[in-house]
């Protein structure tokens, strides 16, 4: 079956511009995570969605970052007024459930490589 | 604060060798420890995972050893092959957590297996 897809695969933008990154999770997966992979910082958690519940935004590095998930499926990560330090690979992962008592495998997409000039 | 420390950062072995990658964690609330494998241009993919109620888990050529008292775990790759050349990440999360199973990753180990 289809895995997690992300678009665009690459994005080059100028400092100060806004960008939107899209994630299509595996069909039926209720949990969706965004992570950032950057040199020197490794892989870090950004935000978590579970079904229609309020998202866990505890990993977002600043208020320039926001995300939404429409209809419990597709998610968009928005970075406003991009800075050079935002350059990284943004990874999306989904799992069947993120609720208590279960550890469901997180399936990652290929990522969006963002370069801020 | 880096809650999961991974070493070494890079590793080169000959085909057939047994690379060992080590991780140490700080948060005793962690109770799920997966290893992910990542090839260039791809997202990480789950390789093997362990819960702290066992000290070892083996799947094919991959083995996790877990030491709860030392808060350490390691990945061993038996009979390594050039196709195993990739970046490996250890991770930790809280399984019994209503707030989701977000992963805390180690810094990664770039493995090269020479033919």
CSV table of N, CA and C in Angstrom, one decimal, chain A residues 3-96:
chain,number,residue,atom,x,y,z
A,3,UNK,N,2.7,4.6,1.2
A,3,UNK,CA,3.3,5.0,2.4
A,3,UNK,C,3.0,6.5,2.7
A,4,UNK,N,3.7,7.1,3.6
A,4,UNK,CA,3.6,8.5,3.9
A,4,UNK,C,4.2,9.3,2.7
A,5,UNK,N,3.5,10.2,2.2
A,5,UNK,CA,4.0,11.1,1.2
A,5,UNK,C,4.1,12.5,1.6
A,6,UNK,N,5.1,13.2,1.1
A,6,UNK,CA,5.4,14.6,1.5
A,6,UNK,C,5.7,15.4,0.2
A,7,UNK,N,5.2,16.6,0.3
A,7,UNK,CA,5.5,17.5,-0.8
A,7,UNK,C,5.7,18.9,-0.4
A,8,UNK,N,6.6,19.7,-1.0
A,8,UNK,CA,7.4,19.3,-2.1
A,8,UNK,C,8.6,18.5,-1.6
A,9,UNK,N,9.3,17.8,-2.4
A,9,UNK,CA,10.5,17.0,-1.9
A,9,UNK,C,11.7,18.0,-1.6
A,10,UNK,N,11.7,19.1,-2.3
A,10,UNK,CA,12.7,20.1,-2.1
A,10,UNK,C,12.1,21.5,-2.2
A,11,UNK,N,12.6,22.4,-1.4
A,11,UNK,CA,12.0,23.8,-1.4
A,11,UNK,C,13.2,24.7,-1.1
A,12,UNK,N,13.4,25.7,-2.0
A,12,UNK,CA,14.4,26.7,-1.8
A,12,UNK,C,13.6,28.0,-1.7
A,13,UNK,N,13.9,28.8,-0.6
A,13,UNK,CA,13.2,30.0,-0.4
A,13,UNK,C,14.1,31.1,0.1
A,14,UNK,N,13.6,32.3,0.0
A,14,UNK,CA,14.4,33.4,0.5
A,14,UNK,C,14.1,33.7,1.9
A,15,UNK,N,15.1,34.2,2.7
A,15,UNK,CA,14.8,34.6,4.1
A,15,UNK,C,13.7,35.6,4.2
A,16,UNK,N,12.8,35.3,5.1
A,16,UNK,CA,11.7,36.2,5.3
A,16,UNK,C,10.4,35.7,4.6
A,17,UNK,N,10.5,34.8,3.7
A,17,UNK,CA,9.3,34.3,3.0
A,17,UNK,C,8.6,33.2,3.9
A,18,UNK,N,7.3,33.0,3.6
A,18,UNK,CA,6.6,31.9,4.3
A,18,UNK,C,6.6,30.6,3.4
A,19,UNK,N,6.7,29.5,4.0
A,19,UNK,CA,6.6,28.2,3.3
A,19,UNK,C,5.6,27.3,3.9
A,20,UNK,N,5.0,26.4,3.1
A,20,UNK,CA,4.1,25.4,3.5
A,20,UNK,C,4.5,24.1,3.0
A,21,UNK,N,4.6,23.1,4.0
A,21,UNK,CA,5.0,21.8,3.7
A,21,UNK,C,3.8,20.8,4.0
A,22,UNK,N,3.7,19.9,3.0
A,22,UNK,CA,2.5,19.0,3.1
A,22,UNK,C,2.8,17.6,3.4
A,23,UNK,N,2.0,17.0,4.2
A,23,UNK,CA,2.1,15.5,4.5
A,23,UNK,C,0.8,14.8,4.3
A,24,UNK,N,0.9,13.7,3.6
A,24,UNK,CA,-0.2,12.8,3.4
A,24,UNK,C,0.1,11.5,4.2
A,25,UNK,N,-0.6,11.3,5.3
A,25,UNK,CA,-0.2,10.1,6.1
A,25,UNK,C,-0.8,8.8,5.4
A,26,UNK,N,-0.4,7.7,6.0
A,26,UNK,CA,-1.0,6.4,5.5
A,26,UNK,C,-2.5,6.4,5.9
A,27,UNK,N,-3.3,6.0,4.9
A,27,UNK,CA,-4.7,6.0,5.1
A,27,UNK,C,-5.1,5.2,6.3
A,28,UNK,N,-6.0,5.8,7.2
A,28,UNK,CA,-6.4,5.1,8.4
A,28,UNK,C,-5.6,5.4,9.6
A,29,UNK,N,-4.4,6.0,9.4
A,29,UNK,CA,-3.6,6.3,10.6
A,29,UNK,C,-4.1,7.5,11.3
A,30,UNK,N,-4.3,7.4,12.6
A,30,UNK,CA,-4.9,8.5,13.3
A,30,UNK,C,-3.8,9.4,14.0
A,31,UNK,N,-2.6,8.9,14.1
A,31,UNK,CA,-1.6,9.7,14.7
A,31,UNK,C,-0.6,10.2,13.7
A,32,UNK,N,-0.3,11.5,13.8
A,32,UNK,CA,0.6,12.1,12.8
A,32,UNK,C,1.6,13.0,13.5
A,33,UNK,N,2.9,12.8,13.2
A,33,UNK,CA,4.0,13.6,13.8
A,33,UNK,C,4.8,14.3,12.8
A,34,UNK,N,5.3,15.5,13.2
A,34,UNK,CA,6.3,16.2,12.4
A,34,UNK,C,7.6,16.2,13.2
A,35,UNK,N,8.7,15.9,12.5
A,35,UNK,CA,10.0,16.0,13.0
A,35,UNK,C,10.9,16.9,12.1
A,36,UNK,N,12.0,17.4,12.7
A,36,UNK,CA,13.0,18.1,11.9
A,36,UNK,C,14.3,17.5,12.0
A,37,UNK,N,15.0,17.3,10.9
A,37,UNK,CA,16.3,16.7,10.9
A,37,UNK,C,17.3,17.7,10.3
A,38,UNK,N,18.2,18.2,11.2
A,38,UNK,CA,19.1,19.2,10.8
A,38,UNK,C,20.5,18.9,11.3
A,39,UNK,N,21.5,19.4,10.6
A,39,UNK,CA,22.9,19.1,11.0
A,39,UNK,C,23.1,19.8,12.4
A,40,UNK,N,23.7,19.0,13.2
A,40,UNK,CA,24.0,19.5,14.6
A,40,UNK,C,22.9,19.3,15.6
A,41,UNK,N,21.7,19.1,15.1
A,41,UNK,CA,20.6,18.9,16.0
A,41,UNK,C,19.9,17.6,15.9
A,42,UNK,N,20.3,16.8,14.9
A,42,UNK,CA,19.7,15.5,14.8
A,42,UNK,C,18.3,15.6,14.4
A,43,UNK,N,17.5,14.6,14.8
A,43,UNK,CA,16.1,14.5,14.6
A,43,UNK,C,15.4,15.0,15.8
A,44,UNK,N,14.5,16.0,15.7
A,44,UNK,CA,13.8,16.5,16.8
A,44,UNK,C,12.3,16.6,16.5
A,45,UNK,N,11.5,16.2,17.6
A,45,UNK,CA,10.1,16.3,17.5
A,45,UNK,C,9.6,17.7,17.4
A,46,UNK,N,8.6,17.9,16.6
A,46,UNK,CA,8.0,19.3,16.4
A,46,UNK,C,6.6,19.3,17.0
A,47,UNK,N,5.7,18.5,16.4
A,47,UNK,CA,4.3,18.6,16.8
A,47,UNK,C,3.6,17.2,16.5
A,48,UNK,N,2.5,16.9,17.3
A,48,UNK,CA,1.8,15.7,17.2
A,48,UNK,C,0.3,15.9,17.1
A,49,UNK,N,-0.3,15.2,16.2
A,49,UNK,CA,-1.8,15.2,16.1
A,49,UNK,C,-2.3,13.8,16.4
A,50,UNK,N,-3.4,13.7,17.1
A,50,UNK,CA,-4.1,12.5,17.3
A,50,UNK,C,-5.6,12.7,17.0
A,51,UNK,N,-6.0,12.1,15.9
A,51,UNK,CA,-7.4,12.2,15.6
A,51,UNK,C,-7.8,13.7,15.5
A,52,UNK,N,-8.9,14.0,16.2
A,52,UNK,CA,-9.5,15.4,16.2
A,52,UNK,C,-9.1,16.1,17.4
A,53,UNK,N,-8.2,15.6,18.2
A,53,UNK,CA,-7.8,16.2,19.5
A,53,UNK,C,-6.9,17.4,19.2
A,54,UNK,N,-6.8,18.3,20.2
A,54,UNK,CA,-5.9,19.4,20.1
A,54,UNK,C,-4.4,18.9,19.9
A,55,UNK,N,-3.7,19.5,19.1
A,55,UNK,CA,-2.3,19.0,18.8
A,55,UNK,C,-1.4,19.3,20.0
A,56,UNK,N,-0.3,18.5,20.1
A,56,UNK,CA,0.7,18.7,21.1
A,56,UNK,C,1.8,19.5,20.4
A,57,UNK,N,1.9,20.8,20.7
A,57,UNK,CA,2.8,21.7,20.0
A,57,UNK,C,4.2,21.9,20.7
A,58,UNK,N,4.4,21.1,21.7
A,58,UNK,CA,5.5,21.3,22.6
A,58,UNK,C,6.9,21.3,22.0
A,59,UNK,N,7.0,20.8,20.8
A,59,UNK,CA,8.3,20.7,20.1
A,59,UNK,C,8.6,21.9,19.2
A,60,UNK,N,7.6,22.7,18.9
A,60,UNK,CA,7.8,23.8,17.9
A,60,UNK,C,8.8,24.8,18.5
A,61,UNK,N,9.8,25.1,17.7
A,61,UNK,CA,10.9,26.0,18.2
A,61,UNK,C,10.6,27.4,18.3
A,62,UNK,N,9.6,27.9,17.6
A,62,UNK,CA,9.2,29.3,17.8
A,62,UNK,C,7.7,29.5,17.3
A,63,UNK,N,7.2,30.7,17.5
A,63,UNK,CA,5.8,30.9,17.1
A,63,UNK,C,5.7,31.2,15.6
A,64,UNK,N,6.9,31.1,14.9
A,64,UNK,CA,6.8,31.2,13.4
A,64,UNK,C,6.4,29.9,12.8
A,65,UNK,N,6.4,28.9,13.6
A,65,UNK,CA,6.0,27.5,13.2
A,65,UNK,C,4.6,27.2,13.6
A,66,UNK,N,3.8,26.7,12.7
A,66,UNK,CA,2.5,26.2,13.0
A,66,UNK,C,2.1,25.1,12.1
A,67,UNK,N,1.1,24.3,12.5
A,67,UNK,CA,0.7,23.2,11.7
A,67,UNK,C,-0.8,23.0,11.9
A,68,UNK,N,-1.4,22.4,10.9
A,68,UNK,CA,-2.8,22.0,11.0
A,68,UNK,C,-3.0,20.7,10.3
A,69,UNK,N,-4.1,20.0,10.7
A,69,UNK,CA,-4.4,18.8,10.1
A,69,UNK,C,-5.9,18.8,9.8
A,70,UNK,N,-6.2,18.7,8.5
A,70,UNK,CA,-7.6,18.9,8.1
A,70,UNK,C,-8.3,17.5,8.0
A,71,UNK,N,-9.4,17.4,8.6
A,71,UNK,CA,-10.2,16.2,8.4
A,71,UNK,C,-9.6,15.0,9.0
A,72,UNK,N,-8.6,15.2,9.9
A,72,UNK,CA,-7.9,14.0,10.5
A,72,UNK,C,-7.0,13.3,9.5
A,73,UNK,N,-6.6,13.9,8.4
A,73,UNK,CA,-5.8,13.3,7.4
A,73,UNK,C,-4.6,14.1,7.1
A,74,UNK,N,-4.7,14.9,6.0
A,74,UNK,CA,-3.6,15.7,5.5
A,74,UNK,C,-3.1,16.7,6.5
A,75,UNK,N,-1.8,16.9,6.6
A,75,UNK,CA,-1.3,18.0,7.5
A,75,UNK,C,-0.4,18.9,6.7
A,76,UNK,N,-0.5,20.2,7.2
A,76,UNK,CA,0.4,21.2,6.6
A,76,UNK,C,1.2,21.9,7.7
A,77,UNK,N,2.5,21.9,7.5
A,77,UNK,CA,3.4,22.6,8.4
A,77,UNK,C,3.8,23.9,7.8
A,78,UNK,N,3.5,25.0,8.4
A,78,UNK,CA,3.8,26.4,7.9
A,78,UNK,C,4.9,27.0,8.7
A,79,UNK,N,5.8,27.6,8.0
A,79,UNK,CA,6.9,28.3,8.6
A,79,UNK,C,6.8,29.8,8.1
A,80,UNK,N,6.6,30.7,9.0
A,80,UNK,CA,6.5,32.1,8.6
A,80,UNK,C,7.8,32.8,8.7
A,81,UNK,N,8.0,33.8,7.9
A,81,UNK,CA,9.2,34.6,8.0
A,81,UNK,C,10.5,33.7,8.2
A,82,UNK,N,10.7,32.9,7.2
A,82,UNK,CA,11.8,31.9,7.3
A,82,UNK,C,13.1,32.5,7.6
A,83,UNK,N,13.9,31.8,8.4
A,83,UNK,CA,15.3,32.2,8.7
A,83,UNK,C,16.2,31.1,8.2
A,84,UNK,N,17.5,31.5,8.1
A,84,UNK,CA,18.5,30.5,7.6
A,84,UNK,C,18.6,29.3,8.5
A,85,UNK,N,18.4,29.5,9.8
A,85,UNK,CA,18.5,28.3,10.7
A,85,UNK,C,17.3,27.4,10.6
A,86,UNK,N,16.3,27.7,9.8
A,86,UNK,CA,15.2,26.8,9.5
A,86,UNK,C,15.5,25.8,8.5
A,87,UNK,N,16.7,26.0,7.8
A,87,UNK,CA,17.1,25.0,6.8
A,87,UNK,C,17.3,23.6,7.4
A,88,UNK,N,16.6,22.7,6.9
A,88,UNK,CA,16.6,21.3,7.4
A,88,UNK,C,15.8,20.4,6.6
A,89,UNK,N,15.7,19.1,6.9
A,89,UNK,CA,14.8,18.2,6.3
A,89,UNK,C,13.6,18.1,7.3
A,90,UNK,N,12.4,18.3,6.8
A,90,UNK,CA,11.2,18.2,7.6
A,90,UNK,C,10.5,16.9,7.3
A,91,UNK,N,10.4,16.0,8.3
A,91,UNK,CA,9.9,14.7,8.2
A,91,UNK,C,8.6,14.5,8.8
A,92,UNK,N,7.7,13.8,8.2
A,92,UNK,CA,6.4,13.5,8.7
A,92,UNK,C,6.3,12.0,8.9
A,93,UNK,N,5.6,11.6,10.0
A,93,UNK,CA,5.4,10.2,10.3
A,93,UNK,C,4.0,10.0,10.7
A,94,UNK,N,3.5,8.8,10.4
A,94,UNK,CA,2.1,8.5,10.9
A,94,UNK,C,2.1,7.1,11.5
A,95,UNK,N,1.2,6.9,12.4
A,95,UNK,CA,1.0,5.6,13.0
A,95,UNK,C,-0.4,5.3,13.2
A,96,UNK,N,-0.7,4.1,13.5
A,96,UNK,CA,-2.1,3.7,13.6
A,96,UNK,C,-2.8,4.3,14.8
